[in-house]
Amino acid sequence: MILRWTRYSGASSYKISVAPKSSPSNPIAFAQFGPNTVMGSVNSLSPNINYVFTVEALDNSQGTLSTADVESSTAPETMEPIQTVKPKDSRTLMAEFTLMSEATHYIIRIQNSNGFYREDTVSSSPTEIQSLTPYTEYTLSIMAVNSGGRSQPSLPVTAMTVLPPPQLSTSSPTNDSIVVSWPPIAHAVQYTLSIYKFGSNTNMKHNTSNTNLTISGLDAGSLYMIKGLAWDPEGRQGEGSLHVNQTTRPPTPSSVNVSVVMSNDVAGLSVSWELEVEVFGSIEYFVMSDQNLTCNSTSSSCTLSPVACGEVHVIQVTASNQAGPSFPSSPKVFITFPCPPESLDLVESTEGNCTLTWDTVPHADSYVAFIKRSDGGEETCNTTSNNCTYHCQCGYTYLMSVLAFNQAGASPPGKTLNYTTLPCCPEGVSVSLVSADTLEIMWTASRGAELYQTRAADSSEVILCNDTAPVCALSDLSCDSAYSVVVTPCNEISGCNRACKAHTKDTAPCMPMNLMLNPKNSSCVSVSWAANNRAATYTASAMGDDGKHTCTTTGNSCDIADLPCGSTYEVSVTASSAAGQSLPSYSDSLE
């Protein structure tokens, strides 16, 4: 036991006496030190015994100048060697030893051949010895400690830490494989990997001497927990690594469908696919078209927008999770709705038929022509060609448009062709002679006509009359002529209908000319004239105080008889035919 005291003035020496606490009056050991000593030891004491230590300051005659007592226990006895030492992991040993009742705690001394030295204070058994170097041999001894100090070290034992855990790195290059790699571990001769599929009882083990391993035949989109360890040359299993979670890449999307959708008058392609229900974690889907359109979604569809008419899209869907993207789906070729037909044109072919034509459109399977008449009537025409023939009537305005169709739907509306047919020919046309040189033509107003052009023509002249009303009078016509009369309806848009039929009307006979009177006796006069009518009946009339006397002939002279003598008459000649009556000739006096 080592004691320390303070120097006492005048002391020539110091004396230490030791007695068991249980028998303080029976000292068992003594020691004496010079005047300049303030610390000394007492040997040959028993371990783990409580003693009373008395220090006396003595003068030159060995008289006691001062005294002081202190109680203390000696250190415990040397312990048995550590019973067992086992590695807990690559940096920790588990030591087990026999406890001593008189010890308050214990000190384990750890050393190795590389100069490492450390003492750890522990309180119980078994205990962990941490922060060691992997795969290193250590020498361990133990000491018991109480209030008096520590015991002598026990006999040493040796133990060796195990190999450290592999530092695993994982990736999933495909949806059915995982690649595991790690840095090499010194002294390792083999590695073991354990792989467990989350949510199942599947547990696989793989041994390898390499520092990487490809594990194939796995389920797509599944979570696997991977753990590894190394084996040392002594055949001992090293510390196991922490579990590394690795998800395989998701399965390739299947059953891809594409359709056209509209949103705010903008066309897009709705792409849908079949979701895989037995996958782990969230999956994002990426849709790409070769027309530089993309969209992404966490559900089973998304929309590529905008798209236009007549486009050919090659579409693929890729699923992606934290492991990476899947293989793209099989290419889906989709043709958008066709563009609207252009260059609409209309030809009135045979009477009452119109043919609507247009340019063919790429990717169109069929066409529908819509014909709307100005009176509200509507008609449609379905065809796979580029024309439609329909019954069209005179005097109407037609609005015509064409839509192209394919499996994606209908084309957008194109240009509307506005076409007005020729006005209808007037009906109920009547031509009447209202005077010797005037024809009056009347008819029922016809549909679509804004103006009527009436034309009367004989062999030598043409007379015209333009009016918006359904009546026209043509004057100054030639006498005794056959006129062909045609009423032509016109409008500003479509022009005139030149196909209306003609009506023939004769004018009245020409007026007889060069009247000559030749009295034959006192009661009869011969009247003659010049006339070149085609077929006329002539009537010579003598008007006097006693009335009118006539004669009729188809020639150019006749006799008026039974005239009273001594009377005065005005004589004239008129020609008549089925067409009418001419103007009377100039009159001549007869006495």
Coordinates of C-alpha atoms in Angstrom, one line a residue:
M1 CA 0.0 0.0 0.0
I2 CA 1.4 3.5 -0.8
L3 CA 0.7 6.4 1.5
R4 CA 1.3 10.1 1.2
W5 CA 1.4 12.7 3.9
T6 CA 2.3 16.4 4.5
R7 CA 5.6 17.4 6.1
Y8 CA 5.5 18.3 9.8
S9 CA 7.8 21.0 11.1
G10 CA 10.4 19.7 13.5
A11 CA 9.9 16.1 12.6
S12 CA 13.1 14.1 12.2
S13 CA 11.4 11.0 10.9
Y14 CA 7.9 9.5 10.1
K15 CA 6.6 6.1 11.2
I16 CA 3.8 4.1 9.6
S17 CA 2.1 1.3 11.4
V18 CA -0.6 -0.9 9.9
A19 CA -3.3 -2.9 11.8
P20 CA -6.4 -4.7 10.5
K21 CA -9.5 -2.6 10.9
S22 CA -11.0 -5.5 12.7
S23 CA -8.2 -5.4 15.3
P24 CA -6.8 -1.9 15.3
S25 CA -4.8 -2.4 18.5
N26 CA -2.7 -5.2 17.0
P27 CA -0.3 -3.7 14.4
I28 CA 1.0 -6.2 11.8
A29 CA 3.5 -4.1 9.9
F30 CA 5.7 -1.0 10.4
A31 CA 7.8 1.3 8.2
Q32 CA 9.9 4.3 9.0
F33 CA 11.0 7.1 6.7
G34 CA 13.4 10.1 6.9
P35 CA 12.4 13.8 7.5
N36 CA 12.4 14.6 3.8
T37 CA 10.1 11.8 2.8
V38 CA 6.4 12.5 2.3
M39 CA 5.4 9.2 0.5
G40 CA 6.1 5.6 1.3
S41 CA 4.9 2.1 0.9
V42 CA 4.0 -0.8 3.2
N43 CA 4.5 -4.3 1.8
S44 CA 3.5 -7.9 2.7
L45 CA -0.2 -7.0 3.3
S46 CA -3.0 -9.4 2.5
P47 CA -5.2 -8.6 -0.5
N48 CA -8.7 -7.2 -0.2
I49 CA -8.4 -6.4 3.6
N50 CA -9.4 -3.2 5.3
Y51 CA -6.5 -1.7 7.3
V52 CA -6.0 1.2 9.6
F53 CA -2.9 3.1 8.6
T54 CA -1.3 5.4 11.3
V55 CA 1.4 8.0 10.4
E56 CA 3.4 9.5 13.3
A57 CA 5.8 12.5 13.1
L58 CA 8.8 11.8 15.5
D59 CA 11.4 14.1 17.0
N60 CA 15.0 13.2 17.4
S61 CA 14.3 11.3 20.6
Q62 CA 11.5 9.3 18.8
G63 CA 8.8 11.2 20.6
T64 CA 5.6 11.6 18.8
L65 CA 5.0 15.2 17.6
S66 CA 1.8 14.5 15.6
T67 CA -0.2 11.6 14.4
A68 CA -2.9 10.9 11.7
D69 CA -5.0 7.8 10.8
V70 CA -6.5 6.7 7.5
E71 CA -8.5 3.6 6.6
S72 CA -8.0 1.8 3.3
S73 CA -8.4 -1.5 1.7
T74 CA -5.8 -3.4 -0.3
A75 CA -6.4 -4.2 -3.9
P76 CA -8.1 -7.5 -4.8
E77 CA -6.2 -10.6 -5.5
T78 CA -5.3 -11.7 -9.0
M79 CA -8.3 -12.9 -11.1
E80 CA -8.6 -16.1 -13.0
P81 CA -7.9 -15.7 -16.7
I82 CA -10.8 -14.6 -18.9
Q83 CA -13.0 -17.6 -19.6
T84 CA -14.2 -17.0 -23.1
V85 CA -13.6 -14.4 -25.8
K86 CA -15.7 -14.5 -28.9
P87 CA -16.0 -12.0 -31.8
K88 CA -19.3 -10.2 -31.9
D89 CA -18.4 -8.4 -35.2
S90 CA -15.3 -7.4 -37.0
R91 CA -14.5 -4.6 -34.5
T92 CA -15.9 -6.0 -31.2
L93 CA -15.0 -9.0 -28.9
M94 CA -17.3 -10.4 -26.3
A95 CA -15.4 -11.3 -23.1
E96 CA -16.8 -13.5 -20.3
F97 CA -15.1 -13.8 -16.9
T98 CA -15.8 -14.8 -13.3
L99 CA -17.0 -11.9 -11.1
M100 CA -15.4 -11.1 -7.7
S101 CA -17.7 -10.0 -4.9
E102 CA -15.2 -7.6 -3.4
A103 CA -14.4 -5.9 -6.8
T104 CA -16.2 -2.6 -7.6
H105 CA -15.3 -2.9 -11.3
Y106 CA -12.8 -4.5 -13.6
I107 CA -10.1 -3.4 -16.1
I108 CA -9.4 -5.4 -19.2
R109 CA -6.1 -4.9 -20.8
I110 CA -6.0 -5.3 -24.6
Q111 CA -2.7 -5.6 -26.6
N112 CA -1.5 -6.8 -29.9
S113 CA 1.8 -7.4 -31.7
N114 CA 1.5 -4.1 -33.6
G115 CA 2.0 -2.1 -30.4
F116 CA -1.6 -1.5 -29.7
Y117 CA -2.3 -1.1 -25.9
R118 CA -5.5 -0.2 -24.2
E119 CA -7.3 -0.7 -20.9
D120 CA -11.1 -0.8 -20.8
T121 CA -13.1 -0.4 -17.6
V122 CA -16.0 -2.7 -17.3
S123 CA -18.6 -3.5 -14.7
S124 CA -20.0 -6.9 -15.5
S125 CA -19.6 -10.0 -17.4
P126 CA -20.1 -10.7 -20.3
T127 CA -18.8 -7.4 -21.7
E128 CA -18.1 -5.9 -25.1
I129 CA -14.6 -4.7 -26.2
Q130 CA -15.2 -2.3 -29.0
S131 CA -13.3 -0.2 -31.6
L132 CA -10.9 -3.0 -32.5
T133 CA -9.3 -3.6 -35.8
P134 CA -10.9 -6.3 -38.0
Y135 CA -9.1 -9.6 -38.6
T136 CA -6.5 -8.9 -35.8
E137 CA -5.2 -11.1 -33.0
Y138 CA -5.4 -9.6 -29.5
T139 CA -4.0 -10.6 -26.0
L140 CA -6.4 -9.9 -23.2
S141 CA -6.0 -9.9 -19.4
I142 CA -8.3 -8.7 -16.6
M143 CA -7.8 -6.9 -13.3
A144 CA -10.2 -6.5 -10.4
V145 CA -10.5 -3.0 -8.8
N146 CA -11.8 -1.9 -5.5
S147 CA -11.3 1.2 -3.3
G148 CA -7.8 0.0 -2.6
G149 CA -6.7 -0.2 -6.2
R150 CA -6.4 -2.8 -8.9
S151 CA -5.3 -6.4 -8.7
Q152 CA -2.4 -7.9 -10.7
P153 CA -3.3 -8.8 -14.3
S154 CA -4.6 -12.3 -14.9
L155 CA -2.9 -14.7 -17.2
P156 CA -3.5 -13.5 -20.8
V157 CA -5.7 -15.1 -23.4
T158 CA -5.7 -14.5 -27.1
A159 CA -8.6 -13.8 -29.5
M160 CA -9.0 -12.7 -33.1
T161 CA -11.6 -10.4 -34.6
V162 CA -13.3 -11.5 -37.8
L163 CA -13.3 -10.0 -41.3
P164 CA -15.2 -6.7 -41.8
P165 CA -18.5 -6.7 -43.7
P166 CA -18.5 -6.2 -47.5
Q167 CA -19.6 -2.7 -48.5
L168 CA -22.3 -3.7 -51.0
S169 CA -23.3 -1.6 -54.0
T170 CA -26.3 -2.8 -56.1
S171 CA -28.0 -1.9 -59.3
S172 CA -30.6 -3.4 -61.6
P173 CA -29.5 -3.5 -65.2
T174 CA -32.7 -5.3 -66.4
N175 CA -36.1 -6.0 -64.9
D176 CA -35.1 -9.6 -64.0
S177 CA -31.6 -9.1 -62.6
I178 CA -29.6 -7.3 -59.9
V179 CA -25.8 -6.7 -60.0
V180 CA -24.0 -6.7 -56.6
S181 CA -20.4 -5.5 -56.2
W182 CA -18.1 -4.6 -53.4
P183 CA -14.5 -3.6 -52.7
P184 CA -12.2 -6.6 -52.0
I185 CA -11.6 -7.4 -48.3
A186 CA -8.1 -8.3 -47.3
H187 CA -7.6 -11.9 -46.3
A188 CA -11.1 -12.9 -47.6
V189 CA -11.1 -16.2 -49.5
Q190 CA -14.9 -16.3 -50.3
Y191 CA -18.0 -14.3 -50.1
T192 CA -21.6 -15.3 -49.4
L193 CA -24.6 -13.2 -50.5
S194 CA -28.1 -13.8 -49.2
I195 CA -31.0 -12.3 -51.2
Y196 CA -34.6 -12.2 -49.9
K197 CA -37.7 -11.1 -51.8
F198 CA -39.8 -8.8 -49.7
G199 CA -43.2 -10.2 -48.9
S200 CA -42.3 -13.8 -49.8
N201 CA -40.5 -16.8 -48.3
T202 CA -38.0 -16.8 -51.0
N203 CA -34.4 -16.7 -49.7
M204 CA -31.4 -17.4 -51.9
K205 CA -27.7 -17.8 -51.2
H206 CA -24.9 -17.4 -53.6
N207 CA -21.1 -18.1 -52.9
T208 CA -18.4 -16.5 -55.0
S209 CA -14.7 -15.7 -54.8
N210 CA -15.2 -12.6 -57.0
T211 CA -16.1 -9.2 -55.8
N212 CA -19.2 -8.9 -58.0
L213 CA -22.2 -11.1 -58.7
T214 CA -25.1 -10.9 -61.2
I215 CA -28.3 -12.5 -59.8
S216 CA -30.7 -13.3 -62.6
G217 CA -34.2 -14.8 -62.8
L218 CA -35.8 -12.3 -60.5
D219 CA -39.3 -10.8 -60.6
A220 CA -39.7 -7.4 -62.3
G221 CA -40.6 -4.5 -60.1
S222 CA -39.9 -6.4 -56.9
L223 CA -38.0 -5.4 -53.7
Y224 CA -35.1 -7.6 -52.7
M225 CA -33.0 -7.3 -49.5
I226 CA -29.4 -8.3 -49.9
K227 CA -26.8 -9.1 -47.3
G228 CA -23.2 -10.2 -47.7
L229 CA -20.3 -11.6 -45.6
A230 CA -16.7 -12.7 -46.1
W231 CA -14.9 -15.9 -45.1
D232 CA -11.3 -15.9 -43.8
P233 CA -8.7 -18.5 -44.4
E234 CA -9.5 -20.1 -41.1
G235 CA -13.0 -20.8 -42.3
R236 CA -14.6 -18.3 -40.0
Q237 CA -17.6 -16.3 -41.1
G238 CA -17.0 -12.5 -41.1
E239 CA -19.3 -9.8 -40.0
G240 CA -22.5 -9.6 -42.1
S241 CA -23.2 -6.4 -44.0
L242 CA -26.3 -4.3 -43.4
H243 CA -29.2 -5.2 -45.6
V244 CA -29.2 -3.4 -48.9
N245 CA -32.6 -2.8 -50.5
Q246 CA -32.6 -3.1 -54.3
T247 CA -35.7 -3.0 -56.5
T248 CA -35.6 -4.6 -59.9
R249 CA -36.6 -2.5 -62.8
P250 CA -40.3 -2.4 -63.6
P251 CA -41.9 -4.7 -66.2
T252 CA -42.3 -3.5 -69.7
P253 CA -45.8 -1.8 -70.2
S254 CA -48.2 -3.9 -72.2
S255 CA -51.6 -3.6 -73.9
V256 CA -50.8 0.0 -75.2
N257 CA -53.8 1.7 -76.7
V258 CA -54.0 5.1 -78.4
S259 CA -57.0 7.3 -79.1
V260 CA -57.7 10.9 -80.0
V261 CA -59.0 13.3 -77.3
M262 CA -60.0 17.0 -77.5
S263 CA -59.3 19.5 -74.7
N264 CA -60.1 23.2 -75.2
D265 CA -60.3 22.6 -79.0
V266 CA -56.8 21.1 -79.0
A267 CA -56.3 17.6 -80.2
G268 CA -54.1 15.1 -78.3
L269 CA -53.4 11.4 -78.2
S270 CA -54.6 9.6 -75.0
V271 CA -52.1 6.7 -74.5
S272 CA -53.1 4.0 -72.0
W273 CA -51.6 0.8 -70.9
E274 CA -52.1 -2.1 -68.5
L275 CA -50.9 -1.5 -64.9
E276 CA -48.9 -4.2 -63.1
V277 CA -50.5 -4.7 -59.7
E278 CA -47.7 -6.9 -58.2
V279 CA -44.9 -4.4 -58.1
F280 CA -43.2 -2.7 -55.3
G281 CA -43.1 1.1 -54.8
S282 CA -44.1 3.9 -57.1
I283 CA -43.7 3.6 -60.9
E284 CA -43.6 6.5 -63.3
Y285 CA -44.4 6.0 -66.9
F286 CA -42.9 7.9 -69.8
V287 CA -44.6 8.1 -73.1
M288 CA -42.7 9.2 -76.2
S289 CA -43.6 9.7 -79.8
D290 CA -41.2 10.0 -82.7
Q291 CA -42.8 13.3 -83.4
N292 CA -41.0 14.8 -80.4
L293 CA -44.0 14.6 -78.1
T294 CA -43.6 13.3 -74.5
C295 CA -45.7 12.9 -71.4
N296 CA -45.4 11.1 -68.1
S297 CA -47.8 9.7 -65.5
T298 CA -48.0 7.6 -62.4
S299 CA -51.4 6.2 -63.5
S300 CA -52.3 4.1 -66.5
S301 CA -52.6 6.9 -69.1
C302 CA -51.3 10.3 -70.2
T303 CA -51.9 12.6 -73.2
L304 CA -49.5 13.6 -75.9
S305 CA -50.5 17.1 -77.0
P306 CA -50.8 18.9 -79.4
V307 CA -51.2 16.7 -82.5
A308 CA -52.4 17.8 -85.9
C309 CA -54.2 16.1 -88.8
G310 CA -52.5 13.5 -91.0
E311 CA -49.6 12.7 -88.6
V312 CA -48.1 9.3 -88.2
H313 CA -46.8 8.6 -84.7
V314 CA -44.7 5.7 -83.5
I315 CA -45.4 5.6 -79.7
Q316 CA -43.5 3.7 -77.0
V317 CA -44.2 3.5 -73.2
T318 CA -41.4 3.1 -70.7
A319 CA -41.9 2.4 -67.0
S320 CA -39.4 3.7 -64.5
N321 CA -38.7 3.2 -60.7
Q322 CA -35.8 4.0 -58.5
A323 CA -33.8 1.2 -60.2
G324 CA -34.1 2.7 -63.6
P325 CA -36.3 2.4 -66.7
S326 CA -37.8 -0.7 -68.1
F327 CA -37.4 -1.9 -71.7
P328 CA -39.7 0.2 -74.0
S329 CA -43.0 -1.3 -75.0
S330 CA -43.5 -2.6 -78.5
P331 CA -43.8 0.4 -81.0
K332 CA -47.4 1.4 -81.5
V333 CA -48.1 3.1 -84.9
F334 CA -51.0 5.5 -84.8
I335 CA -52.3 7.7 -87.5
T336 CA -54.1 10.8 -86.4
F337 CA -57.4 12.0 -88.0
P338 CA -57.1 13.1 -91.6
C339 CA -56.7 16.7 -92.8
P340 CA -59.8 18.3 -94.3
P341 CA -60.2 17.8 -98.1
E342 CA -59.3 20.8 -100.2
S343 CA -60.0 22.2 -103.7
L344 CA -63.7 21.6 -103.5
D345 CA -65.4 22.2 -106.8
L346 CA -68.8 21.6 -108.3
V347 CA -70.0 20.7 -111.8
E348 CA -73.6 20.8 -112.9
S349 CA -73.6 17.7 -115.1
T350 CA -76.8 16.3 -116.5
E351 CA -80.0 18.1 -115.9
G352 CA -80.8 18.1 -112.2
N353 CA -77.5 16.5 -111.1
C354 CA -74.4 18.1 -109.5
T355 CA -71.1 16.5 -108.9
L356 CA -69.0 17.7 -106.0
T357 CA -65.3 16.9 -106.3
W358 CA -62.2 17.4 -104.0
D359 CA -58.6 16.4 -103.7
T360 CA -57.9 13.0 -102.0
V361 CA -56.4 13.2 -98.5
P362 CA -53.5 11.0 -97.2
H363 CA -54.5 8.5 -94.6
A364 CA -58.3 8.9 -95.3
D365 CA -60.4 5.8 -95.5
S366 CA -63.7 7.5 -96.5
Y367 CA -65.4 10.8 -97.0
V368 CA -68.8 12.3 -96.1
A369 CA -70.1 15.3 -98.1
F370 CA -72.6 17.5 -96.4
I371 CA -75.0 19.5 -98.8
K372 CA -77.3 22.1 -97.3
R373 CA -79.8 23.9 -99.5
S374 CA -80.9 27.5 -98.9
D375 CA -84.4 26.4 -98.1
G376 CA -83.1 24.3 -95.2
G377 CA -83.0 20.9 -97.0
E378 CA -80.0 18.8 -96.2
E379 CA -78.3 15.8 -97.8
T380 CA -75.2 13.7 -97.1
C381 CA -73.2 11.5 -99.3
N382 CA -70.8 8.7 -98.1
T383 CA -68.0 7.6 -100.4
T384 CA -64.5 6.2 -100.6
S385 CA -63.7 8.2 -103.7
N386 CA -63.1 11.9 -104.2
N387 CA -66.5 12.9 -105.6
C388 CA -70.2 12.8 -104.9
T389 CA -73.2 13.2 -107.3
Y390 CA -76.5 14.4 -105.9
H391 CA -79.7 15.8 -107.2
C392 CA -79.5 19.6 -107.4
Q393 CA -82.4 21.9 -108.3
C394 CA -82.4 25.2 -110.1
G395 CA -82.6 28.4 -108.2
Y396 CA -81.0 27.3 -104.9
T397 CA -77.9 28.2 -103.1
Y398 CA -76.0 25.1 -101.8
L399 CA -73.4 25.1 -98.9
M400 CA -71.2 22.1 -99.3
S401 CA -68.4 20.7 -97.1
V402 CA -66.5 17.4 -96.9
L403 CA -65.1 15.6 -93.9
A404 CA -62.5 12.8 -94.3
F405 CA -62.5 9.8 -91.9
N406 CA -60.2 7.1 -90.7
Q407 CA -59.9 4.9 -87.6
A408 CA -58.8 7.9 -85.5
G409 CA -61.9 9.9 -86.3
A410 CA -63.1 12.8 -88.5
S411 CA -61.0 15.5 -90.0
P412 CA -61.4 19.1 -88.8
P413 CA -64.0 21.1 -90.7
G414 CA -62.6 22.4 -94.0
K415 CA -63.6 25.2 -96.3
T416 CA -67.3 25.5 -97.3
L417 CA -68.1 25.7 -101.0
N418 CA -70.9 28.2 -101.7
Y419 CA -72.6 27.4 -105.0
T420 CA -75.8 28.8 -106.5
T421 CA -77.5 26.9 -109.3
L422 CA -78.9 28.6 -112.4
P423 CA -82.3 30.2 -111.8
C424 CA -85.3 28.2 -112.8
C425 CA -87.0 28.8 -116.2
P426 CA -90.2 30.7 -115.8
E427 CA -93.5 28.8 -116.0
G428 CA -96.8 29.9 -117.2
V429 CA -95.3 32.0 -120.0
S430 CA -98.0 33.6 -122.1
V431 CA -97.3 35.7 -125.3
S432 CA -100.2 37.9 -126.5
L433 CA -100.6 40.5 -129.2
V434 CA -101.8 43.7 -127.6
S435 CA -101.4 45.8 -130.7
A436 CA -100.4 45.4 -134.3
D437 CA -96.7 45.8 -133.5
T438 CA -96.6 44.9 -129.7
L439 CA -96.3 41.6 -127.9
E440 CA -97.0 41.4 -124.2
I441 CA -95.2 38.5 -122.5
M442 CA -96.2 37.4 -119.0
W443 CA -95.0 34.6 -116.7
T444 CA -94.8 33.3 -113.2
A445 CA -91.8 34.5 -111.2
S446 CA -89.2 31.8 -111.0
R447 CA -87.0 30.6 -108.1
G448 CA -83.5 32.2 -108.0
A449 CA -84.2 34.8 -110.7
E450 CA -83.3 38.4 -109.9
L451 CA -83.7 39.7 -113.5
Y452 CA -85.5 38.5 -116.6
Q453 CA -84.2 39.0 -120.1
T454 CA -86.9 38.7 -122.7
R455 CA -85.8 38.2 -126.3
A456 CA -88.0 38.2 -129.4
A457 CA -86.3 37.3 -132.7
D458 CA -87.6 36.8 -136.2
S459 CA -85.6 36.3 -139.3
S460 CA -84.4 39.8 -139.5
E461 CA -84.2 41.4 -136.0
V462 CA -83.8 40.8 -132.3
I463 CA -85.7 42.8 -129.7
L464 CA -84.7 42.7 -126.1
C465 CA -86.4 43.6 -122.8
N466 CA -84.7 43.4 -119.4
D467 CA -86.8 43.8 -116.2
T468 CA -87.1 42.4 -112.7
A469 CA -90.9 42.1 -113.0
P470 CA -92.5 39.0 -114.6
V471 CA -94.0 41.0 -117.5
C472 CA -92.5 42.6 -120.6
A473 CA -94.0 44.4 -123.6
L474 CA -92.0 44.3 -126.9
S475 CA -93.0 47.1 -129.4
D476 CA -92.1 48.2 -132.9
L477 CA -92.2 44.6 -134.1
S478 CA -92.3 43.7 -137.7
C479 CA -95.8 43.0 -139.1
D480 CA -96.7 39.6 -140.3
S481 CA -93.6 37.9 -138.7
A482 CA -93.2 34.8 -136.7
Y483 CA -91.2 35.8 -133.5
S484 CA -89.4 33.3 -131.3
V485 CA -89.8 34.6 -127.7
V486 CA -87.5 33.3 -124.9
V487 CA -87.7 34.5 -121.3
T488 CA -84.2 34.0 -119.7
P489 CA -83.9 34.2 -115.9
C490 CA -80.6 35.6 -114.5
N491 CA -79.0 36.3 -111.2
E492 CA -75.8 38.0 -110.2
I493 CA -74.0 34.9 -108.8
S494 CA -74.7 32.1 -111.3
G495 CA -75.6 34.1 -114.4
C496 CA -78.4 33.3 -116.8
N497 CA -80.2 30.1 -117.6
R498 CA -79.9 29.8 -121.3
A499 CA -81.8 26.5 -121.5
C500 CA -85.3 27.9 -121.2
K501 CA -87.6 26.9 -124.1
A502 CA -88.8 29.4 -126.8
H503 CA -92.4 30.4 -127.5
T504 CA -93.4 31.3 -131.1
K505 CA -95.9 34.1 -131.7
D506 CA -97.0 35.8 -135.0
T507 CA -97.5 39.5 -135.3
A508 CA -100.5 41.0 -137.0
P509 CA -100.6 41.3 -140.9
C510 CA -99.0 44.3 -142.5
M511 CA -101.2 47.3 -143.4
P512 CA -102.4 47.3 -147.0
M513 CA -100.7 49.9 -149.1
N514 CA -101.3 51.9 -152.3
L515 CA -105.1 51.9 -152.1
M516 CA -106.8 52.4 -155.4
L517 CA -110.5 53.1 -156.1
N518 CA -112.1 52.3 -159.5
P519 CA -115.8 53.0 -159.7
K520 CA -117.5 50.4 -161.9
N521 CA -121.0 52.0 -162.0
S522 CA -123.1 54.3 -159.9
S523 CA -123.5 51.7 -157.1
C524 CA -120.3 49.7 -157.2
V525 CA -116.6 50.5 -156.8
S526 CA -113.6 48.2 -157.2
V527 CA -111.0 48.6 -154.4
S528 CA -107.4 47.3 -154.9
W529 CA -104.2 47.5 -152.9
A530 CA -100.7 46.2 -152.5
A531 CA -100.0 43.6 -149.8
N532 CA -97.4 40.9 -149.2
N533 CA -98.7 39.2 -146.1
R534 CA -98.2 35.5 -145.9
A535 CA -101.8 34.5 -145.3
A536 CA -104.4 37.2 -144.6
T537 CA -108.0 38.1 -145.2
Y538 CA -108.6 41.6 -146.4
T539 CA -111.6 43.6 -145.7
A540 CA -112.3 46.8 -147.7
S541 CA -114.7 49.2 -145.9
A542 CA -116.6 52.2 -147.2
M543 CA -117.9 54.4 -144.4
G544 CA -120.7 56.9 -145.3
D545 CA -123.7 58.6 -143.9
D546 CA -125.8 55.5 -144.6
G547 CA -123.4 53.3 -142.7
K548 CA -120.6 50.9 -143.6
H549 CA -120.3 48.8 -146.7
T550 CA -117.6 46.1 -147.0
C551 CA -116.2 43.4 -149.2
T552 CA -113.8 40.6 -148.2
T553 CA -111.1 38.7 -150.1
T554 CA -107.9 36.8 -149.7
G555 CA -106.5 38.6 -152.7
N556 CA -105.6 42.2 -153.3
S557 CA -108.9 43.6 -154.6
C558 CA -112.6 43.3 -154.2
D559 CA -115.8 45.1 -155.2
I560 CA -118.0 47.1 -152.8
A561 CA -121.6 47.1 -154.2
D562 CA -125.0 48.5 -153.4
L563 CA -123.7 51.9 -152.8
P564 CA -126.4 54.6 -153.1
C565 CA -125.6 57.1 -155.8
G566 CA -124.7 60.6 -154.9
S567 CA -123.2 59.5 -151.6
T568 CA -119.7 60.3 -150.2
Y569 CA -117.6 57.5 -148.6
E570 CA -114.2 57.1 -146.9
V571 CA -112.7 53.8 -148.1
S572 CA -109.9 51.8 -146.3
V573 CA -108.6 48.3 -146.2
T574 CA -107.5 46.1 -143.2
A575 CA -105.8 42.8 -143.2
S576 CA -106.6 40.1 -140.6
S577 CA -105.2 36.7 -139.7
A578 CA -105.1 34.3 -136.8
A579 CA -102.5 36.5 -135.2
G580 CA -104.7 39.6 -135.3
Q581 CA -105.7 42.6 -137.4
S582 CA -103.5 45.0 -139.1
L583 CA -103.8 48.7 -138.9
P584 CA -106.2 50.1 -141.5
S585 CA -104.7 51.4 -144.7
Y586 CA -104.7 55.1 -145.5
S587 CA -108.3 56.0 -146.4
D588 CA -109.4 57.4 -149.7
S589 CA -112.6 59.5 -150.5
L590 CA -115.2 58.2 -152.9
E591 CA -118.2 60.2 -154.3

